[in-house]
Coordinates of C-alpha atoms in Angstrom, one line a residue:
Chain Z
X291 CA 85.8 134.4 177.7
X292 CA 83.3 137.2 177.8
X293 CA 80.8 136.4 180.6
X294 CA 80.0 133.8 183.2
X295 CA 77.2 132.2 181.1
X296 CA 79.8 131.2 178.5
X297 CA 82.4 129.9 180.9
X298 CA 81.4 126.2 180.5
X299 CA 81.5 126.5 176.7
X300 CA 84.9 128.0 176.9
X301 CA 86.2 125.2 179.1
X302 CA 84.8 122.6 176.9
X303 CA 86.3 124.3 173.9
X304 CA 89.7 124.6 175.6
X305 CA 89.6 120.9 176.4
X306 CA 88.6 120.0 172.8
X307 CA 91.4 122.1 171.3
X308 CA 93.9 120.7 173.7
X309 CA 92.9 117.2 172.8
X310 CA 93.0 117.9 169.0
X311 CA 96.5 119.4 169.4
X312 CA 97.7 116.4 171.3
X313 CA 96.2 114.0 168.8
X314 CA 97.6 115.9 165.9
X315 CA 101.2 115.8 167.3
X316 CA 100.9 112.1 168.1
X317 CA 99.6 111.3 164.6
X318 CA 102.7 112.9 162.9
X319 CA 105.2 111.7 165.5
X320 CA 103.9 108.1 165.3
X321 CA 104.3 108.2 161.5
X322 CA 100.6 107.7 160.9
X323 CA 100.8 110.4 158.2
X324 CA 98.0 109.0 156.1
X325 CA 95.6 110.0 159.0
X326 CA 97.0 113.5 159.1
X327 CA 94.6 115.0 156.5
X328 CA 91.6 113.9 158.6
X329 CA 92.4 116.6 161.2
X330 CA 91.4 119.1 158.5
X331 CA 88.0 119.9 156.9
X332 CA 87.7 119.3 153.2
X333 CA 88.1 122.9 152.1
X334 CA 90.9 123.7 154.5
X335 CA 93.9 126.0 154.3
X336 CA 97.3 124.7 155.5
X337 CA 100.3 126.8 155.1
X338 CA 103.9 126.6 156.5
X339 CA 105.5 130.0 156.4
X340 CA 108.1 132.1 158.3
X341 CA 107.7 134.8 160.8
X342 CA 109.2 137.3 158.4
X343 CA 107.0 136.4 155.5
X344 CA 103.9 136.3 157.8
X345 CA 104.7 139.8 159.2
X346 CA 105.1 141.2 155.7
X347 CA 102.0 139.5 154.4
X348 CA 103.8 137.5 151.8
X349 CA 101.4 135.0 150.3
X350 CA 103.4 131.9 149.3
X351 CA 104.4 129.3 151.8
X352 CA 107.1 126.7 152.2
X353 CA 104.0 124.4 152.0
X354 CA 100.6 125.6 150.7
X355 CA 97.5 123.5 150.5
X356 CA 93.9 124.7 150.1
X357 CA 92.2 121.3 150.1
X358 CA 92.4 118.1 152.0
X359 CA 93.3 116.4 148.7
X360 CA 96.5 118.5 148.5
X361 CA 97.4 117.3 152.0
X362 CA 96.8 113.6 151.0
X363 CA 99.0 114.3 147.9
X364 CA 101.8 115.5 150.1
X365 CA 101.8 112.3 152.1
X366 CA 101.5 110.0 149.0
X367 CA 104.4 112.0 147.5
X368 CA 106.5 111.4 150.6
X369 CA 105.7 107.7 150.6
X370 CA 105.9 107.0 146.9
X371 CA 108.0 109.6 145.2
X372 CA 110.3 111.8 147.3
X373 CA 113.7 110.7 148.4
X374 CA 115.1 111.7 151.7
X375 CA 116.8 110.0 154.7
X376 CA 114.7 108.3 157.2
X377 CA 113.7 110.7 159.9
X378 CA 111.0 111.4 162.5
X379 CA 109.7 114.4 164.5
X380 CA 108.9 114.9 168.1
X381 CA 106.3 117.7 168.6
X382 CA 105.9 119.6 171.8
X383 CA 102.8 121.8 171.5
X384 CA 102.1 124.4 174.2
X385 CA 98.6 125.0 175.7
X386 CA 96.3 126.9 173.3
X387 CA 95.4 130.5 173.7
X388 CA 91.9 130.9 172.5
X389 CA 91.8 134.2 170.6
X390 CA 88.1 134.3 169.7
X391 CA 85.0 132.0 169.5
X392 CA 81.6 132.7 168.1
X393 CA 79.1 131.1 165.7
X394 CA 81.6 131.2 162.9
X395 CA 84.1 129.1 164.7
X396 CA 87.1 129.3 167.0
X397 CA 90.5 130.8 166.6
X398 CA 93.5 129.7 168.7
X399 CA 97.2 130.0 168.8
X400 CA 99.7 127.5 170.2
X401 CA 103.4 127.5 170.4
X402 CA 105.3 124.5 169.1
X403 CA 108.8 123.0 169.1
X404 CA 109.7 120.2 166.8
X405 CA 112.9 118.1 167.2
X406 CA 114.0 116.0 164.2
X407 CA 115.6 112.6 164.7
X408 CA 117.7 111.4 161.8
X409 CA 118.3 107.7 161.1
X410 CA 121.9 108.0 162.5
X411 CA 120.5 109.2 165.8
X412 CA 121.3 112.9 165.3
X413 CA 118.6 114.8 167.2
X414 CA 118.3 118.5 166.6
X415 CA 115.8 121.3 167.2
X416 CA 114.3 121.5 163.7
X417 CA 111.7 124.2 164.1
X418 CA 110.0 126.4 166.6
X419 CA 107.0 128.6 166.0
X420 CA 103.3 128.9 166.5
X421 CA 100.1 127.4 165.0
X422 CA 97.5 130.0 164.1
X423 CA 94.4 127.8 163.9
X424 CA 90.8 128.2 162.9
X425 CA 88.6 125.3 164.0
X426 CA 85.2 124.0 162.9
X427 CA 83.2 122.0 165.4
X428 CA 81.6 119.1 163.5
X429 CA 79.9 116.1 165.1
X430 CA 81.6 116.9 168.4
X431 CA 85.0 116.7 166.7
X432 CA 87.1 119.8 166.1
X433 CA 88.6 120.0 162.7
X434 CA 91.0 122.6 161.3
X435 CA 89.6 125.0 158.8
X436 CA 92.9 126.7 158.7
X437 CA 96.3 126.1 160.1
X438 CA 99.0 128.7 159.4
X439 CA 102.3 127.3 160.7
X440 CA 104.5 130.3 161.4
X441 CA 108.1 129.2 161.9
X442 CA 110.2 131.6 163.9
X443 CA 113.2 131.2 161.7
X444 CA 113.5 131.7 158.0
X445 CA 116.3 129.2 157.7
X446 CA 115.3 125.6 157.3
X447 CA 117.9 122.8 157.6
X448 CA 118.3 120.7 154.5
X449 CA 114.7 119.8 153.8
X450 CA 111.2 119.7 155.2
X451 CA 109.8 116.4 154.3
X452 CA 107.3 115.6 157.1
X453 CA 104.7 118.3 157.7
X454 CA 104.8 120.4 160.9
Chain J
X240 CA 138.9 139.6 130.5
X241 CA 137.4 141.9 127.9
X242 CA 136.0 139.2 125.6
X243 CA 132.4 138.3 126.1
X244 CA 131.7 135.6 128.6
X245 CA 135.2 134.3 128.8
X246 CA 137.0 135.6 131.8
X247 CA 140.8 135.2 131.6
X248 CA 142.5 134.2 134.8
X249 CA 143.0 137.3 136.8
X250 CA 146.5 138.3 137.9
X251 CA 146.7 136.3 141.1
X252 CA 147.0 138.4 144.2
X253 CA 148.6 135.5 145.9
X254 CA 151.2 133.2 144.5
X255 CA 149.9 130.1 142.7
X256 CA 149.4 127.4 145.3
X257 CA 151.1 124.1 144.6
X258 CA 147.9 122.1 144.8
X259 CA 146.6 123.7 141.7
X260 CA 149.3 121.9 139.7
X261 CA 147.8 118.6 140.7
X262 CA 144.4 119.4 139.1
X263 CA 143.4 116.8 136.4
X264 CA 144.0 117.9 132.9
X265 CA 140.6 116.9 131.5
X266 CA 137.2 118.5 132.4
X267 CA 135.8 115.0 133.1
X268 CA 137.6 114.6 136.4
X269 CA 137.3 116.6 139.6
X270 CA 139.3 115.7 142.7
X271 CA 137.1 115.5 145.8
X272 CA 139.5 117.6 147.8
X273 CA 138.1 120.6 145.9
X274 CA 135.0 120.3 148.1
X275 CA 137.0 119.8 151.3
X276 CA 140.1 122.0 151.5
X277 CA 140.1 125.3 153.4
X278 CA 142.8 126.7 151.1
X279 CA 140.6 126.0 148.0
X280 CA 137.7 127.8 149.7
X281 CA 139.9 130.8 150.5
X282 CA 141.2 131.1 147.0
X283 CA 137.7 130.9 145.6
X284 CA 136.7 133.8 147.8
X285 CA 139.6 135.8 146.4
X286 CA 139.5 134.9 142.7
X287 CA 135.8 134.2 142.1
X288 CA 133.8 136.1 144.7
X289 CA 136.1 139.1 144.9
X290 CA 137.3 138.6 141.4
X291 CA 135.9 139.5 138.0
X292 CA 132.6 137.6 138.3
X293 CA 129.2 139.2 138.6
X294 CA 127.1 138.3 141.5
X295 CA 123.3 138.6 142.0
X296 CA 122.7 141.0 144.9
X297 CA 118.9 141.6 145.0
X298 CA 115.9 142.8 143.0
X299 CA 115.6 146.4 141.9
X300 CA 112.2 146.2 143.6
X301 CA 113.9 145.5 146.9
X302 CA 115.1 149.1 147.1
X303 CA 112.4 151.1 145.2
X304 CA 112.8 154.5 146.9
X305 CA 115.8 156.7 147.7
X306 CA 117.0 155.7 151.2
X307 CA 115.9 152.1 150.9
X308 CA 118.6 149.5 151.6
X309 CA 119.1 145.8 151.9
X310 CA 122.0 143.5 152.9
X311 CA 123.1 140.5 150.9
X312 CA 126.2 138.4 150.4
X313 CA 128.9 138.1 147.7
X314 CA 130.6 134.9 148.9
X315 CA 131.7 135.5 152.5
X316 CA 131.4 139.3 152.2
X317 CA 128.3 140.9 153.6
X318 CA 127.2 143.7 151.2
X319 CA 124.9 146.6 151.6
X320 CA 122.7 147.6 148.6
X321 CA 121.1 151.1 148.7
X322 CA 119.2 153.5 146.5
X323 CA 120.8 156.9 146.8
X324 CA 119.2 160.3 146.7
X325 CA 119.6 160.4 142.9
X326 CA 117.7 157.2 142.6
X327 CA 120.8 155.1 141.7
X328 CA 121.5 151.7 143.1
X329 CA 124.8 151.5 145.0
X330 CA 126.5 148.6 146.7
X331 CA 129.4 148.5 149.2
X332 CA 130.9 146.1 151.7
X333 CA 129.1 145.9 155.0
X334 CA 132.3 146.6 156.8
X335 CA 133.3 149.7 158.7
X336 CA 136.6 151.0 157.4
X337 CA 137.7 151.8 160.9
X338 CA 137.9 148.5 162.8
X339 CA 135.8 146.2 160.5
X340 CA 132.4 146.0 162.3
X341 CA 129.3 145.4 160.3
X342 CA 127.7 148.8 159.3
X343 CA 124.2 147.4 158.9
X344 CA 122.9 144.8 161.4
X345 CA 119.5 144.2 159.8
X346 CA 118.4 142.8 156.5
X347 CA 116.7 145.8 155.2
X348 CA 115.2 149.2 155.9
X349 CA 113.8 152.5 154.5
X350 CA 114.4 156.2 154.8
X351 CA 118.1 156.2 155.5
X352 CA 120.1 159.4 154.9
X353 CA 123.3 157.8 156.1
X354 CA 124.7 154.8 157.9
X355 CA 126.5 155.1 161.2
X356 CA 128.6 152.3 162.6
X357 CA 127.4 151.4 166.1
X358 CA 130.9 150.8 167.4
X359 CA 132.5 154.3 167.0
X360 CA 129.9 156.2 164.9
X361 CA 131.9 156.4 161.7
X362 CA 129.4 157.6 159.2
X363 CA 128.8 156.7 155.6
X364 CA 126.5 158.1 152.9
X365 CA 124.2 156.0 150.8
X366 CA 127.1 155.5 148.3
X367 CA 129.2 153.9 151.0
X368 CA 131.5 157.0 151.2
X369 CA 132.9 157.9 154.6
X370 CA 131.5 161.3 155.6
X371 CA 132.3 161.6 159.3
X372 CA 134.5 160.2 162.1
X373 CA 133.3 160.8 165.7
X374 CA 135.7 163.1 167.6
X375 CA 137.9 163.4 164.5
X376 CA 139.3 166.6 166.0
X377 CA 139.5 165.3 169.5
X378 CA 137.9 166.8 172.5
X379 CA 139.0 170.2 173.9
X380 CA 142.0 170.1 171.6
X381 CA 143.2 166.7 172.8
X382 CA 143.1 163.3 171.2
X383 CA 141.5 162.9 167.7
X384 CA 142.9 161.7 164.5
X385 CA 146.2 162.8 163.1
X386 CA 146.0 166.1 161.2
X387 CA 146.8 164.5 157.9
X388 CA 143.9 161.9 158.2
X389 CA 141.7 162.2 155.2
X390 CA 138.2 160.8 155.1
X391 CA 138.6 160.2 151.4
X392 CA 141.4 157.7 152.0
X393 CA 139.1 155.4 153.8
X394 CA 135.9 153.6 153.2
X395 CA 134.5 150.1 152.6
X396 CA 135.1 148.7 149.2
X397 CA 132.5 149.7 146.7
X398 CA 131.0 147.3 144.2
X399 CA 130.4 148.0 140.6
X400 CA 126.6 147.6 140.1
X401 CA 124.6 146.8 137.0
X402 CA 121.0 145.8 136.5
X403 CA 119.2 143.5 134.1
X404 CA 115.4 143.1 133.8
X405 CA 114.9 144.0 137.5
X406 CA 117.9 142.0 138.8
X407 CA 120.7 143.8 140.5
X408 CA 124.2 142.3 140.0
X409 CA 127.5 143.5 141.5
X410 CA 131.2 142.8 141.3
X411 CA 134.2 143.8 143.2
X412 CA 136.2 144.0 140.0
X413 CA 136.0 147.5 138.6
X414 CA 138.0 146.7 135.5
X415 CA 136.4 143.4 134.5
X416 CA 133.8 142.8 131.7
X417 CA 130.5 144.6 131.8
X418 CA 127.5 142.6 133.0
X419 CA 126.2 142.4 129.4
X420 CA 129.5 141.0 128.1
X421 CA 129.8 138.7 131.1
X422 CA 126.4 137.1 130.4
X423 CA 126.5 137.2 126.7
X424 CA 123.5 137.5 124.3
X425 CA 121.9 134.0 124.7
X426 CA 121.8 134.1 128.5
X427 CA 120.6 137.7 128.6
X428 CA 117.8 136.8 126.2
X429 CA 116.8 133.9 128.3
X430 CA 116.6 136.1 131.4
X431 CA 114.6 138.6 129.4
X432 CA 112.2 135.8 128.4
X433 CA 111.1 135.4 132.1
X434 CA 111.5 138.9 133.5
X435 CA 111.5 141.6 130.8
X436 CA 108.9 144.3 131.0
X437 CA 107.1 143.0 134.2
X438 CA 107.2 144.2 137.7
X439 CA 108.0 141.3 140.1
X440 CA 106.2 140.8 143.4
X441 CA 108.0 138.8 146.1
X442 CA 105.6 136.0 147.2
X443 CA 108.0 134.5 149.8
X444 CA 111.6 134.3 150.9
X445 CA 113.2 131.6 152.8
X446 CA 116.6 130.0 153.2
X447 CA 117.5 126.4 152.9
X448 CA 120.7 125.5 154.9
X449 CA 122.6 123.0 152.8
X450 CA 125.0 120.5 154.4
X451 CA 127.5 120.7 151.6
X452 CA 130.1 122.8 149.8
X453 CA 128.6 125.4 147.6
X454 CA 129.9 123.8 144.4
X455 CA 128.0 120.6 145.0
X456 CA 124.7 122.5 144.9
X457 CA 125.8 124.4 141.8
X458 CA 126.8 121.2 140.1
X459 CA 123.3 119.8 141.0
X460 CA 121.5 122.7 139.4
X461 CA 123.5 122.3 136.2
X462 CA 123.1 118.5 136.2
X463 CA 120.4 117.7 133.6
X464 CA 121.2 114.0 133.8
X465 CA 119.9 113.5 137.4
X466 CA 116.5 115.2 137.0
X467 CA 114.4 112.3 135.9
X468 CA 116.3 109.8 138.1
X469 CA 116.4 111.5 141.5
X470 CA 113.2 113.5 141.2
X471 CA 110.3 111.0 140.9
X472 CA 107.4 113.3 141.7
X473 CA 106.4 113.9 138.1
X474 CA 107.0 110.3 136.9
X475 CA 105.3 108.7 139.9
X476 CA 102.1 110.8 139.4
X477 CA 102.4 110.5 135.6
X478 CA 102.5 114.3 135.2
X479 CA 104.7 114.4 132.2
X480 CA 101.9 113.3 129.9
X481 CA 102.9 115.5 127.0
X482 CA 105.9 114.6 125.0
X483 CA 108.7 117.0 125.8
X484 CA 111.6 118.2 123.8
X485 CA 114.4 120.1 125.3
X486 CA 118.1 121.1 125.2
X487 CA 120.8 122.6 127.2
X488 CA 122.7 125.7 126.3
X489 CA 126.2 126.2 127.7
X490 CA 127.8 129.6 127.1
X491 CA 131.3 130.1 125.7
X492 CA 132.8 130.6 129.2
X493 CA 131.2 127.4 130.4
X494 CA 130.0 129.1 133.5
X495 CA 126.4 130.0 132.5
X496 CA 123.8 127.6 131.3
X497 CA 120.2 127.1 130.4
X498 CA 118.4 123.8 130.5
X499 CA 114.8 123.8 129.1
X500 CA 112.0 121.6 128.1
X501 CA 109.1 122.4 125.9
X502 CA 105.9 120.8 124.7
X503 CA 106.6 118.9 121.5
X504 CA 103.6 119.7 119.4
X505 CA 104.5 117.3 116.7
X506 CA 104.8 114.3 119.0
X507 CA 101.7 115.3 120.7
X508 CA 99.5 115.3 117.7
X509 CA 101.1 112.1 116.4
X510 CA 100.5 109.9 119.4
X511 CA 98.9 111.7 122.2
X512 CA 95.9 109.5 122.7
X513 CA 97.9 106.3 122.5
X514 CA 100.5 107.7 124.8
X515 CA 97.9 108.7 127.4
X516 CA 96.3 105.3 127.4
X517 CA 99.6 103.6 127.7
X518 CA 100.8 105.8 130.5
X519 CA 97.6 105.3 132.6
X520 CA 98.4 101.6 132.8
X521 CA 101.9 102.2 134.2
X522 CA 101.2 103.7 137.6
X523 CA 98.5 103.4 140.2
X524 CA 99.3 106.8 141.7
X525 CA 97.3 109.9 140.9
X526 CA 97.1 113.3 142.6
X527 CA 93.9 113.6 144.7
X528 CA 93.9 117.3 143.8
X529 CA 95.5 117.9 140.4
X530 CA 94.9 121.6 140.7
X531 CA 98.4 121.7 142.0
X532 CA 99.6 121.9 138.4
X533 CA 96.7 123.7 136.8
X534 CA 98.7 126.6 135.5
X535 CA 98.2 129.2 132.8
X536 CA 99.9 130.2 129.6
X537 CA 102.4 132.7 130.7
X538 CA 104.9 132.7 127.9
X539 CA 104.4 132.9 124.2
X540 CA 106.4 129.7 123.6
X541 CA 105.8 126.2 124.8
X542 CA 108.7 126.1 127.3
X543 CA 107.4 124.6 130.5
X544 CA 110.7 124.6 132.3
X545 CA 113.8 126.8 132.1
X546 CA 116.6 126.5 134.6
X547 CA 119.2 129.2 134.1
X548 CA 122.5 129.7 136.0
X549 CA 125.0 132.5 136.0
X550 CA 128.4 131.7 137.2
X551 CA 129.1 131.3 140.0
X552 CA 126.0 131.2 142.2
X553 CA 122.8 132.6 140.6
X554 CA 119.8 130.6 139.5
X555 CA 116.7 131.8 137.7
X556 CA 114.0 129.2 137.6
X557 CA 110.8 128.9 135.6
X558 CA 109.0 125.6 136.3
X559 CA 105.6 126.1 134.7
X560 CA 104.3 129.2 136.5
X561 CA 106.7 128.9 139.4
X562 CA 109.3 131.6 139.0
X563 CA 112.0 131.9 141.6
X564 CA 115.5 133.2 142.2
X565 CA 118.0 131.1 144.0
X566 CA 121.2 132.6 145.4
X567 CA 123.8 130.2 146.7
X568 CA 125.9 131.7 149.6
X569 CA 129.0 129.7 150.8
X570 CA 129.2 129.4 154.6
X571 CA 132.5 127.6 154.9
X572 CA 133.9 124.5 153.3
X573 CA 131.1 122.2 154.3
X574 CA 128.0 124.4 154.4
X575 CA 126.1 126.8 152.2
X576 CA 122.8 128.7 152.3
X577 CA 120.4 128.7 149.5
X578 CA 118.3 131.9 149.5
X579 CA 115.0 131.4 147.7
X580 CA 112.9 134.3 146.4
X581 CA 109.6 133.2 145.0
X582 CA 108.2 135.6 142.5
X583 CA 104.8 136.6 141.1
X584 CA 104.1 139.7 139.0
X585 CA 102.0 142.8 139.4
X586 CA 100.0 141.8 136.4
X587 CA 98.8 138.5 138.0
X588 CA 95.0 138.0 138.2
X589 CA 93.8 136.4 141.5
X590 CA 93.5 133.1 139.7
X591 CA 97.0 133.3 138.3
X592 CA 98.4 134.3 141.8
X593 CA 96.7 131.2 143.3
X594 CA 98.2 129.0 140.7
X595 CA 101.6 130.3 141.6
X596 CA 101.0 129.7 145.3
X597 CA 100.1 126.1 144.5
X598 CA 103.0 125.5 142.2
X599 CA 105.4 126.9 144.8
X600 CA 104.9 123.5 146.4
X601 CA 107.2 122.1 143.8
X602 CA 110.3 124.0 145.0
X603 CA 112.1 125.0 148.2
X604 CA 113.0 122.9 151.2
X605 CA 109.6 121.1 151.1
X606 CA 109.4 121.1 147.3
X607 CA 108.0 118.0 145.6
X608 CA 110.7 118.2 143.0
X609 CA 113.5 120.0 144.8
X610 CA 113.6 118.7 148.3
X611 CA 116.0 116.0 147.2
X612 CA 118.4 118.6 146.0
X613 CA 118.6 119.8 149.6
X614 CA 120.0 116.5 150.8
X615 CA 121.8 115.0 147.8
X616 CA 124.8 117.4 148.2
X617 CA 125.1 116.3 151.8
X618 CA 125.1 112.7 150.6
X619 CA 128.1 113.6 148.4
X620 CA 129.9 115.6 151.1
X621 CA 129.6 112.6 153.5
X622 CA 130.3 110.1 150.8
X623 CA 133.6 111.6 149.9
X624 CA 134.8 112.3 153.5
X625 CA 137.4 109.6 153.4
X626 CA 138.3 110.0 149.8
X627 CA 140.0 113.4 149.1
X628 CA 142.3 111.9 146.5
X629 CA 139.6 110.2 144.5
X630 CA 137.9 111.9 141.6
X631 CA 134.3 112.5 140.4
X632 CA 133.6 111.1 136.9
X633 CA 131.8 113.7 134.8
X634 CA 131.8 112.0 131.5
X635 CA 128.2 111.7 130.4
X636 CA 127.8 113.2 127.0
X637 CA 131.5 113.5 126.2
X638 CA 134.4 115.5 127.5
X639 CA 133.6 119.0 126.4
X640 CA 131.3 121.8 127.7
X641 CA 129.1 122.5 124.7
X642 CA 125.4 123.1 124.1
X643 CA 123.5 119.9 123.5
X644 CA 120.1 118.8 122.2
X645 CA 120.2 115.9 124.6
X646 CA 119.9 116.5 128.3
X647 CA 121.5 113.2 129.1
X648 CA 124.7 115.0 129.4
X649 CA 126.9 116.5 132.1
X650 CA 128.2 119.2 129.7
X651 CA 127.0 122.1 131.8
X652 CA 128.8 120.7 134.9
X653 CA 132.0 120.5 132.8
X654 CA 131.2 124.0 131.8
X655 CA 131.1 125.1 135.5
X656 CA 134.5 123.5 136.1
X657 CA 135.8 125.2 132.9
X658 CA 134.8 128.6 134.2
X659 CA 136.0 127.7 137.7
X660 CA 139.4 126.7 136.4
X661 CA 139.7 129.9 134.4
X662 CA 139.0 132.0 137.4
X663 CA 141.3 130.0 139.7
X664 CA 144.2 130.1 137.2
X665 CA 144.2 126.5 136.0
X666 CA 144.7 126.0 132.2
X667 CA 141.8 124.5 130.4
X668 CA 142.1 121.8 127.8
X669 CA 142.2 123.0 124.2
X670 CA 139.0 122.5 122.2
X671 CA 138.9 119.3 120.2
X672 CA 140.1 119.7 116.6
X673 CA 137.1 119.9 114.2

């Protein structure tokens, strides 16, 4: 990113982030939601917000979790407690832009589109936006320290059960 | 119309439609066509949304300075809320009095001296008064408005505005009851309990698009019967460990209600230990991170939940430390928008603020205890599609719309229909003889 000597690192990083993004999408879309928290470090921050709220610096999210435990709880609630019609997502995540990388970690941004497929076959564009990510490289695996999901629209159809 | 909280039916601007005569006599039945017919929707807009009801517009804090403005909705009508040079809050239709275009195209802004319609530059001051018409005198003596055209004869309709504990309400009816009379003492006190004397801070805003008629969502909010049946989050994770007592309050008009639950100290000391042991054996599920609900003592009572509605479409919610405003906006017969405003307060410590951010997971489109409310109205809308002549059965807890110590009742839903009928010009059943 800054000089030739760092070019290989950058390429490796780009590859690793791309792989993590693809695995993340596949995990959710394959309904392996119990594995979803493992993409995050223990003391993570995951927030789903809107472009308007993000721009204005409003703190609360549509979803807010500041621990991996809260992510697990969201999945067990979906499985055990919450009532909603059967549905699935199809994520398309664009290539990452690496915003910065240094000894503290890596920051990247990627665009996403998520289609929602309802049990009756209705397929609609459910959300578009961008992932603002901060990664930690641990044991050769990148995990999310922070993922801010900034939805372009502030209008969410019916409910958001499955995470983005 | 002048009596507190009991709007008489307004003099109908249109003749009484024949379908109103087919309305069931009792409050316990509601025909499904009420959620399906375009003519019902249109009459609601006229008699409720443009009639003598008060509607939540925004927070006072949304327009703190002169020249600040925000757009909102009263039913179908787009409305501009401003703070004028004198520091007073004003509201008027977002409709140019020339050819009807929107005056404001955005949601909010600051530093306005006046508004100019983009179409033909008709200009309005912050009170919504027409102050200028482009080329009113024509150009070089030709064209222009007729000589007898008076600016003061034209302008978007202005709303009457009133505030309560930081909330701004408006009504198109200039001769109806005051906001205080409309709400009544009990409802006003319960709003004060949550908001009085504190400066709210908006923590988030978002909109949930509901696939159903607006009344189905309002019925759901007023429905204290469904809470422990549809919403399983608390029971699955055994989060209602303390014995709760509660009640519902239905105001005299029927249209406003409060449902609350509070810690029952007596029960708690009597059997808390036993109860906890007992509960632990019932479910295998526990939260991995119970800090979701680690709140703080915010109110000087033991009320952990207070859901308050103001007829027709305003909700003030306190679920533990999660305080939010919900504004229901009809978007046609089969759709509505639910505008959420999640609140904190200026006095919050960082720890208190974090607790609110966590508890905000309980509500909204992804809310652990309210996501179901986003879809259940759609289940009804789809369920009744082929049954316009069938009727909902709203009989739990009797036939009247009265306050109740039990929440296993549909009294506040009947109350909603009582107020709806009064506005729509349908006679209500007489109260039962004592």
